[in-house]
N, C-alpha and C. Protein backbone atom coordinates (compact mmCIF):
# COMPACT_ATOMS: atom_id res chain seq x y z
N ALA A 1 -30.21 -22.25 -4.25
CA ALA A 1 -30.41 -23.50 -3.30
C ALA A 1 -29.62 -25.00 -4.50
N ARG A 2 -30.18 -25.56 -5.31
CA ARG A 2 -30.10 -26.74 -6.29
C ARG A 2 -28.78 -25.91 -7.51
N LEU A 3 -29.26 -24.68 -7.82
CA LEU A 3 -27.76 -23.43 -8.23
C LEU A 3 -26.47 -23.56 -8.34
N CYS A 4 -27.02 -22.98 -6.21
CA CYS A 4 -25.06 -23.43 -5.55
C CYS A 4 -24.98 -24.54 -5.69
N TRP A 5 -25.48 -25.88 -5.33
CA TRP A 5 -24.91 -26.87 -5.40
C TRP A 5 -24.27 -27.34 -6.23
N ARG A 6 -25.12 -27.06 -8.02
CA ARG A 6 -24.04 -27.28 -9.49
C ARG A 6 -23.76 -26.62 -9.44
N TRP A 7 -23.17 -25.75 -8.82
CA TRP A 7 -21.59 -24.54 -9.20
C TRP A 7 -20.59 -25.41 -8.30
N ALA A 8 -21.06 -25.78 -7.60
CA ALA A 8 -19.84 -26.44 -6.20
C ALA A 8 -19.34 -28.05 -7.42
N MET A 9 -20.37 -28.92 -7.85
CA MET A 9 -20.52 -29.66 -8.27
C MET A 9 -19.25 -28.97 -9.10
N ALA A 10 -19.75 -28.55 -10.29
CA ALA A 10 -18.80 -28.19 -11.61
C ALA A 10 -17.61 -27.84 -10.93
N THR A 11 -17.73 -26.41 -10.27
CA THR A 11 -15.49 -25.99 -9.75
C THR A 11 -15.23 -27.10 -9.19
N ILE A 12 -16.30 -28.43 -8.32
CA ILE A 12 -14.89 -29.13 -7.76
C ILE A 12 -14.94 -30.26 -8.50
N ALA A 13 -14.62 -30.61 -9.60
CA ALA A 13 -15.08 -31.36 -11.69
C ALA A 13 -13.63 -30.56 -12.37
N LEU A 14 -13.80 -29.01 -12.04
CA LEU A 14 -13.10 -28.62 -12.81
C LEU A 14 -11.42 -28.46 -12.03
N GLN A 15 -11.88 -28.02 -10.28
CA GLN A 15 -10.65 -27.80 -9.82
C GLN A 15 -9.50 -29.83 -10.53
N ILE A 16 -10.24 -30.86 -10.38
CA ILE A 16 -10.04 -32.99 -10.16
C ILE A 16 -9.15 -32.73 -11.84
N VAL A 17 -10.31 -31.86 -12.13
CA VAL A 17 -8.72 -31.43 -13.75
C VAL A 17 -7.63 -30.34 -13.62
N ASP A 18 -7.93 -29.30 -12.69
CA ASP A 18 -6.85 -29.57 -12.90
C ASP A 18 -5.35 -29.18 -11.99
N GLY A 19 -5.94 -30.33 -10.89
CA GLY A 19 -4.96 -31.01 -10.41
C GLY A 19 -3.73 -31.56 -11.13
N PHE A 20 -4.46 -33.04 -12.28
CA PHE A 20 -4.14 -33.56 -12.71
C PHE A 20 -3.82 -32.95 -14.16
N LEU A 21 -3.72 -32.05 -14.25
CA LEU A 21 -2.97 -31.09 -15.60
C LEU A 21 -1.98 -30.93 -14.73
N LEU A 22 -2.15 -30.63 -13.74
CA LEU A 22 -1.11 -29.43 -13.14
C LEU A 22 0.25 -30.72 -12.68
N LEU A 23 -0.84 -31.67 -12.01
CA LEU A 23 0.41 -32.77 -11.52
C LEU A 23 1.67 -33.27 -13.04
N MET A 24 0.29 -33.85 -13.67
CA MET A 24 1.42 -33.66 -14.99
C MET A 24 2.58 -32.25 -15.69
N ALA A 25 2.11 -30.91 -15.21
CA ALA A 25 2.89 -30.22 -16.05
C ALA A 25 4.39 -30.20 -14.58
N LEU A 26 4.33 -30.48 -14.02
CA LEU A 26 4.79 -31.24 -13.02
C LEU A 26 6.50 -31.51 -14.35
N PRO A 27 8.22 -30.43 -13.66
CA PRO A 27 9.00 -30.76 -14.76
C PRO A 27 9.06 -32.18 -13.87
N ARG A 28 10.56 -32.93 -15.14
CA ARG A 28 10.48 -34.39 -14.56
C ARG A 28 10.97 -34.72 -13.45
N GLU A 29 11.14 -34.09 -12.30
CA GLU A 29 12.80 -34.37 -11.78
C GLU A 29 11.39 -33.84 -11.05
N VAL A 30 10.91 -33.10 -10.59
CA VAL A 30 9.80 -32.93 -9.52
C VAL A 30 9.07 -33.54 -9.31
N LEU A 31 8.30 -34.32 -10.49
CA LEU A 31 7.82 -35.52 -10.86
C LEU A 31 8.31 -36.43 -9.87
N ARG A 32 9.80 -36.78 -10.33
CA ARG A 32 10.28 -38.24 -10.44
C ARG A 32 10.67 -37.79 -8.56
N ALA A 33 10.87 -37.57 -8.33
CA ALA A 33 11.46 -36.41 -6.39
C ALA A 33 9.60 -37.06 -5.84
N PHE A 34 8.35 -36.97 -5.93
CA PHE A 34 7.25 -36.55 -5.67
C PHE A 34 6.73 -37.99 -5.32
N MET A 35 7.07 -38.74 -6.78
CA MET A 35 6.52 -40.49 -7.23
C MET A 35 7.14 -40.92 -6.18
N ARG A 36 8.74 -41.37 -5.77
CA ARG A 36 9.71 -41.41 -5.33
C ARG A 36 9.44 -41.04 -3.81
N GLY A 37 8.55 -39.93 -3.06
CA GLY A 37 9.14 -39.84 -2.45
C GLY A 37 7.78 -41.64 -1.31
N GLY A 38 7.87 -41.77 -1.74
CA GLY A 38 7.10 -42.79 -0.90
C GLY A 38 6.24 -43.00 0.06
N ALA A 39 5.58 -43.67 1.05
CA ALA A 39 4.15 -43.23 1.26
C ALA A 39 4.57 -42.44 1.68
N PRO A 40 5.41 -40.98 3.01
CA PRO A 40 4.79 -39.41 3.14
C PRO A 40 4.13 -38.40 1.89
N THR A 41 4.29 -38.93 0.31
CA THR A 41 4.10 -38.82 -0.52
C THR A 41 3.03 -38.58 -0.96
N MET A 42 2.74 -39.81 -1.50
CA MET A 42 1.80 -40.48 -1.71
C MET A 42 0.86 -40.65 -1.12
N VAL A 43 0.20 -40.97 -0.09
CA VAL A 43 -0.83 -40.85 0.91
C VAL A 43 -1.52 -39.99 0.74
N PRO A 44 -1.23 -38.97 1.36
CA PRO A 44 -1.62 -37.81 0.16
C PRO A 44 -2.01 -36.87 -0.60
N LEU A 45 -1.57 -37.63 -1.97
CA LEU A 45 -2.16 -37.18 -2.64
C LEU A 45 -3.36 -38.86 -3.73
N ALA A 46 -3.02 -40.31 -2.82
CA ALA A 46 -3.76 -40.57 -3.23
C ALA A 46 -5.14 -40.66 -2.02
N LEU A 47 -5.25 -40.00 -1.11
CA LEU A 47 -6.26 -39.06 0.06
C LEU A 47 -7.10 -37.98 -0.60
N GLY A 48 -6.19 -37.42 -1.49
CA GLY A 48 -6.87 -36.39 -1.80
C GLY A 48 -7.37 -36.30 -3.82
N ILE A 49 -7.21 -37.50 -4.42
CA ILE A 49 -7.81 -37.95 -4.97
C ILE A 49 -8.97 -38.49 -4.88
N LEU A 50 -8.47 -39.66 -3.62
CA LEU A 50 -9.88 -40.70 -3.37
C LEU A 50 -11.08 -38.93 -3.34
N LEU A 51 -10.72 -37.98 -2.13
CA LEU A 51 -11.58 -37.44 -1.65
C LEU A 51 -12.32 -36.28 -3.33
N GLY A 52 -11.38 -35.89 -3.63
CA GLY A 52 -12.23 -34.63 -4.44
C GLY A 52 -13.14 -35.97 -5.01
N VAL A 53 -12.81 -37.22 -5.68
CA VAL A 53 -13.89 -37.87 -6.58
C VAL A 53 -14.67 -37.71 -5.90
N GLY A 54 -15.37 -38.50 -4.09
CA GLY A 54 -16.07 -39.15 -3.44
C GLY A 54 -16.78 -38.09 -3.01
N LEU A 55 -16.09 -36.46 -2.98
CA LEU A 55 -16.98 -34.59 -2.83
C LEU A 55 -17.91 -34.63 -4.33
N LEU A 56 -16.75 -35.61 -4.92
CA LEU A 56 -17.60 -34.93 -6.51
C LEU A 56 -19.11 -35.59 -6.93
N MET A 57 -19.27 -37.08 -6.42
CA MET A 57 -19.97 -38.25 -6.66
C MET A 57 -21.11 -37.55 -5.62
N MET A 58 -20.51 -36.99 -3.99
CA MET A 58 -21.80 -36.23 -3.05
C MET A 58 -22.80 -35.35 -3.94
N LEU A 59 -21.50 -34.75 -4.90
CA LEU A 59 -21.96 -33.63 -5.01
C LEU A 59 -23.25 -33.84 -6.36
N ALA A 60 -23.07 -34.70 -6.86
CA ALA A 60 -23.87 -35.29 -7.85
C ALA A 60 -24.60 -35.64 -7.95
N ARG A 61 -25.26 -36.38 -6.60
CA ARG A 61 -26.83 -36.70 -6.52
C ARG A 61 -27.50 -35.69 -7.02
N PRO A 62 -28.95 -35.95 -7.30
CA PRO A 62 -29.99 -34.91 -7.57
C PRO A 62 -31.04 -34.90 -6.49
N ILE A 63 -30.12 -34.23 -5.45
CA ILE A 63 -30.82 -34.50 -4.59
C ILE A 63 -32.13 -32.85 -3.66
N ASP A 64 -32.20 -32.38 -3.33
CA ASP A 64 -32.55 -31.00 -2.32
C ASP A 64 -31.92 -30.69 -1.87
N PRO A 65 -31.06 -29.84 -2.59
CA PRO A 65 -30.43 -29.44 -0.62
C PRO A 65 -30.69 -28.88 0.44
N ILE A 66 -31.70 -28.38 0.41
CA ILE A 66 -32.13 -27.68 1.99
C ILE A 66 -32.80 -29.03 2.64
N ALA A 67 -33.52 -29.53 1.70
CA ALA A 67 -34.40 -31.30 2.50
C ALA A 67 -33.52 -32.26 2.96
N LYS A 68 -31.77 -31.84 3.35
CA LYS A 68 -30.73 -32.65 3.26
C LYS A 68 -29.95 -32.12 3.66
N ARG A 69 -30.10 -31.81 5.22
CA ARG A 69 -28.46 -30.69 5.93
C ARG A 69 -28.00 -32.68 6.07
N LYS A 70 -28.35 -32.92 6.60
CA LYS A 70 -27.22 -33.81 7.55
C LYS A 70 -26.01 -34.36 6.10
N LEU A 71 -26.42 -34.43 4.39
CA LEU A 71 -25.84 -34.42 3.71
C LEU A 71 -24.91 -33.52 2.79
N ILE A 72 -25.07 -32.00 3.70
CA ILE A 72 -24.73 -30.81 3.49
C ILE A 72 -24.03 -30.22 4.07
N THR A 73 -23.94 -31.47 5.33
CA THR A 73 -22.91 -31.05 6.79
C THR A 73 -21.76 -31.85 6.19
N GLY A 74 -22.23 -33.79 5.92
CA GLY A 74 -21.26 -34.26 5.30
C GLY A 74 -20.43 -34.00 4.35
N THR A 75 -20.68 -33.06 3.59
CA THR A 75 -19.95 -32.40 2.15
C THR A 75 -19.16 -31.64 2.19
N LEU A 76 -19.94 -30.72 3.27
CA LEU A 76 -19.22 -29.23 3.69
C LEU A 76 -17.59 -29.52 4.64
N ALA A 77 -17.90 -30.75 5.06
CA ALA A 77 -16.48 -31.54 6.63
C ALA A 77 -15.75 -32.22 5.22
N SER A 78 -16.16 -32.50 3.80
CA SER A 78 -15.78 -33.35 3.14
C SER A 78 -14.70 -32.13 2.12
N LEU A 79 -15.83 -31.21 1.86
CA LEU A 79 -14.73 -30.49 1.38
C LEU A 79 -13.30 -29.52 2.13
N VAL A 80 -13.40 -30.06 3.88
CA VAL A 80 -12.34 -29.31 4.19
C VAL A 80 -11.33 -29.77 4.74
N LEU A 81 -11.79 -30.59 4.44
CA LEU A 81 -10.40 -32.39 4.30
C LEU A 81 -10.13 -31.79 3.23
N THR A 82 -10.63 -32.10 2.48
CA THR A 82 -9.67 -32.07 1.37
C THR A 82 -8.84 -30.63 0.65
N ILE A 83 -9.92 -30.17 1.30
CA ILE A 83 -8.81 -28.48 1.41
C ILE A 83 -7.43 -28.76 2.27
N ALA A 84 -7.88 -29.16 3.51
CA ALA A 84 -6.53 -29.76 3.88
C ALA A 84 -5.44 -30.59 3.67
N VAL A 85 -6.09 -32.18 2.63
CA VAL A 85 -4.89 -32.56 2.87
C VAL A 85 -4.32 -32.07 0.94
N MET A 86 -5.23 -31.48 0.46
CA MET A 86 -3.95 -31.52 -1.06
C MET A 86 -3.53 -30.37 -0.36
N ALA A 87 -3.79 -29.19 0.83
CA ALA A 87 -2.58 -28.30 1.14
C ALA A 87 -1.31 -29.15 1.45
N ILE A 88 -1.48 -30.07 2.55
CA ILE A 88 0.12 -30.81 2.96
C ILE A 88 0.40 -31.50 0.51
N THR A 89 -0.44 -31.65 0.17
CA THR A 89 0.34 -32.06 -1.13
C THR A 89 1.30 -31.39 -1.59
N ARG A 90 0.70 -29.81 -2.17
CA ARG A 90 0.80 -28.92 -1.74
C ARG A 90 2.76 -28.78 -1.53
N ASP A 91 2.00 -28.51 0.18
CA ASP A 91 3.54 -28.23 0.17
C ASP A 91 4.73 -28.79 0.37
N GLN A 92 4.85 -30.47 0.27
CA GLN A 92 5.46 -31.35 -0.50
C GLN A 92 6.11 -30.98 -1.56
N VAL A 93 5.03 -31.05 -2.77
CA VAL A 93 5.98 -30.21 -3.69
C VAL A 93 6.41 -29.15 -4.13
N ARG A 94 6.00 -27.91 -3.50
CA ARG A 94 6.23 -26.60 -3.49
C ARG A 94 8.28 -27.23 -2.96
N ALA A 95 8.31 -27.95 -1.43
CA ALA A 95 9.64 -28.01 -0.70
C ALA A 95 9.97 -29.14 -2.08
N LEU A 96 10.21 -29.68 -2.61
CA LEU A 96 10.73 -30.17 -3.76
C LEU A 96 11.29 -29.49 -5.09
N TYR A 97 10.20 -28.77 -5.30
CA TYR A 97 10.63 -27.85 -6.30
C TYR A 97 12.13 -26.74 -5.68
N LEU A 98 11.56 -26.55 -4.19
CA LEU A 98 12.54 -25.62 -3.45
C LEU A 98 13.87 -25.79 -3.69
N GLU A 99 13.58 -27.12 -3.26
CA GLU A 99 15.10 -28.24 -2.95
C GLU A 99 16.78 -27.33 -3.10
N PRO A 100 17.40 -27.85 -4.49
CA PRO A 100 17.60 -27.02 -5.00
C PRO A 100 18.42 -25.77 -4.70
N SER A 101 17.89 -25.03 -4.27
CA SER A 101 18.57 -23.80 -4.15
C SER A 101 18.55 -23.82 -2.45
N THR A 102 17.45 -24.10 -2.46
CA THR A 102 17.54 -24.18 -0.60
C THR A 102 18.29 -24.87 0.48
N GLU A 103 19.03 -26.80 -0.04
CA GLU A 103 20.00 -27.68 0.35
C GLU A 103 20.50 -26.60 1.35
N SER A 104 20.84 -25.84 0.96
CA SER A 104 22.35 -25.37 1.54
C SER A 104 21.98 -23.59 3.17
N PHE A 105 21.26 -23.57 2.89
CA PHE A 105 20.77 -22.72 4.03
C PHE A 105 19.77 -23.47 5.04
N HIS A 106 20.17 -23.80 6.33
CA HIS A 106 20.08 -24.24 7.08
C HIS A 106 19.21 -23.54 8.14
N PRO A 107 18.34 -22.47 8.53
CA PRO A 107 18.06 -21.97 9.39
C PRO A 107 17.62 -22.25 10.72
N THR A 108 17.46 -21.41 11.32
CA THR A 108 18.25 -21.81 12.70
C THR A 108 17.05 -21.79 14.15
N VAL A 109 16.26 -22.67 14.12
CA VAL A 109 15.67 -21.80 15.39
C VAL A 109 15.46 -21.60 16.52
N VAL A 110 14.36 -20.92 17.04
CA VAL A 110 15.39 -19.89 18.14
C VAL A 110 13.42 -20.09 18.92
N PRO A 111 13.35 -20.39 19.70
CA PRO A 111 11.74 -20.55 20.11
C PRO A 111 11.65 -19.02 20.76
N GLN A 112 10.54 -19.24 20.82
CA GLN A 112 10.13 -17.43 21.53
C GLN A 112 9.43 -17.20 23.08
N TRP A 113 9.76 -18.02 23.98
CA TRP A 113 9.33 -18.17 24.65
C TRP A 113 7.99 -17.19 25.37
N GLY A 114 8.86 -16.32 24.58
CA GLY A 114 7.72 -14.32 25.33
C GLY A 114 6.44 -14.29 24.52
N ASN A 115 6.43 -14.45 23.33
CA ASN A 115 5.84 -14.14 22.39
C ASN A 115 4.79 -15.39 23.46
N PHE A 116 4.99 -16.63 23.26
CA PHE A 116 3.62 -17.57 23.34
C PHE A 116 3.40 -17.36 25.18
N VAL A 117 3.69 -16.76 26.43
CA VAL A 117 3.95 -16.34 27.32
C VAL A 117 2.55 -15.63 26.91
N LEU A 118 2.66 -14.59 25.92
CA LEU A 118 1.64 -13.18 26.27
C LEU A 118 0.62 -14.25 25.51
N PHE A 119 1.05 -15.61 24.35
CA PHE A 119 -0.11 -16.12 24.09
C PHE A 119 -1.78 -16.49 24.80
N VAL A 120 -1.21 -17.40 25.79
CA VAL A 120 -0.81 -18.14 26.60
C VAL A 120 -2.08 -17.00 28.12
N VAL A 121 -1.24 -16.05 28.61
CA VAL A 121 -2.38 -15.03 28.94
C VAL A 121 -3.07 -13.84 28.54
N LEU A 122 -3.41 -14.16 27.30
CA LEU A 122 -4.30 -13.70 26.44
C LEU A 122 -5.52 -14.25 26.51
N LEU A 123 -5.40 -16.23 26.21
CA LEU A 123 -5.49 -16.76 26.01
C LEU A 123 -6.76 -16.73 27.31
N ILE A 124 -5.96 -17.04 28.50
CA ILE A 124 -6.64 -17.17 29.93
C ILE A 124 -7.87 -16.38 30.02
N ALA A 125 -7.19 -14.83 29.60
CA ALA A 125 -7.43 -14.10 30.26
C ALA A 125 -9.43 -13.77 29.11
N ALA A 126 -9.34 -14.57 27.26
CA ALA A 126 -10.16 -14.51 27.00
C ALA A 126 -11.46 -14.95 27.46
N LEU A 127 -10.68 -16.69 27.77
CA LEU A 127 -11.68 -17.90 28.05
C LEU A 127 -12.47 -17.54 29.43
N GLY A 128 -11.57 -16.82 31.12
CA GLY A 128 -12.63 -16.10 31.39
C GLY A 128 -13.44 -14.71 30.58
N THR A 129 -13.24 -14.05 30.25
CA THR A 129 -14.08 -13.01 30.14
C THR A 129 -15.21 -14.04 29.56
N VAL A 130 -15.34 -14.84 28.54
CA VAL A 130 -16.53 -15.63 28.17
C VAL A 130 -16.89 -16.10 28.61
N ALA A 131 -16.12 -16.76 29.99
CA ALA A 131 -17.24 -17.67 30.89
C ALA A 131 -17.78 -16.54 32.05
N TYR A 132 -17.00 -15.66 31.93
CA TYR A 132 -18.57 -14.89 32.88
C TYR A 132 -19.15 -14.60 32.16
N MET A 133 -18.79 -13.75 30.90
CA MET A 133 -20.59 -14.00 30.58
C MET A 133 -21.41 -14.40 30.07
N THR A 134 -21.27 -15.80 30.33
CA THR A 134 -21.98 -16.78 29.84
C THR A 134 -21.94 -16.75 30.94
N LYS A 135 -21.73 -17.37 32.43
CA LYS A 135 -22.77 -17.54 33.54
C LYS A 135 -23.92 -15.68 33.97
N ARG A 136 -23.65 -14.93 33.90
CA ARG A 136 -23.75 -14.29 34.10
C ARG A 136 -25.12 -13.65 32.71
N ALA A 137 -25.08 -14.54 31.65
CA ALA A 137 -26.08 -14.08 31.14
C ALA A 137 -27.71 -16.06 31.84
N LEU A 138 -26.89 -16.57 32.21
CA LEU A 138 -27.31 -17.49 32.00
C LEU A 138 -28.43 -17.28 33.53
N ALA A 139 -27.49 -16.26 34.23
CA ALA A 139 -28.59 -15.99 35.87
C ALA A 139 -29.20 -15.09 36.11
N GLU A 140 -29.04 -14.31 35.31
CA GLU A 140 -29.78 -12.65 34.73
C GLU A 140 -30.67 -13.20 32.91
N ARG A 141 -31.55 -13.57 33.08
CA ARG A 141 -32.43 -14.09 32.32
C ARG A 141 -33.32 -12.52 32.19
N ALA A 142 -33.33 -11.91 31.14
CA ALA A 142 -33.78 -10.50 30.75
C ALA A 142 -34.81 -11.23 30.48
N THR A 143 -36.03 -9.71 30.75
CA THR A 143 -38.00 -9.86 30.44
C THR A 143 -38.55 -9.02 29.96
N GLY A 144 -39.39 -8.83 29.03
CA GLY A 144 -39.47 -8.35 28.85
C GLY A 144 -39.16 -8.17 26.89
N ASP A 145 -38.83 -6.31 27.16
CA ASP A 145 -38.74 -5.81 25.74
C ASP A 145 -37.03 -6.32 25.97
N ASP A 146 -35.78 -6.35 26.69
CA ASP A 146 -34.76 -6.91 27.09
C ASP A 146 -34.43 -8.42 25.80
N ALA A 147 -35.50 -9.11 26.54
CA ALA A 147 -35.48 -10.78 26.54
C ALA A 147 -35.66 -10.47 24.18
N ALA A 148 -34.67 -11.81 24.65
CA ALA A 148 -33.61 -12.07 23.27
C ALA A 148 -34.78 -12.31 22.26
């Protein structure tokens, strides 16, 4: 477990360094547009950097990961949140990169109600099936060799 914990710490450290290098390697126009984007671009970037450094600090603590389950849960939650925030930043940078070639292109948005209705029907059927199986499993407890 300690080896995995150290491996995670090393990969997070490399990703932080890589992220800064990639940010500095952006073309000047894209970097300026990104930095001048105000709160919508700078808040996710700053939050992602802070979460990444915080995650590195959580992983750098010398502990026994198996004995500290709450720390593992918190670290995993922080990792998922960091990935989500950095995905937003990546999408913003991608949009700025592609802006010159896509500014004359305006896609038409058409709702697809048939797909949505099919999704809702299947979701209700799946939830009903799970509810039925749960009710039956709780009502008819297995005994003997059939018991789990």
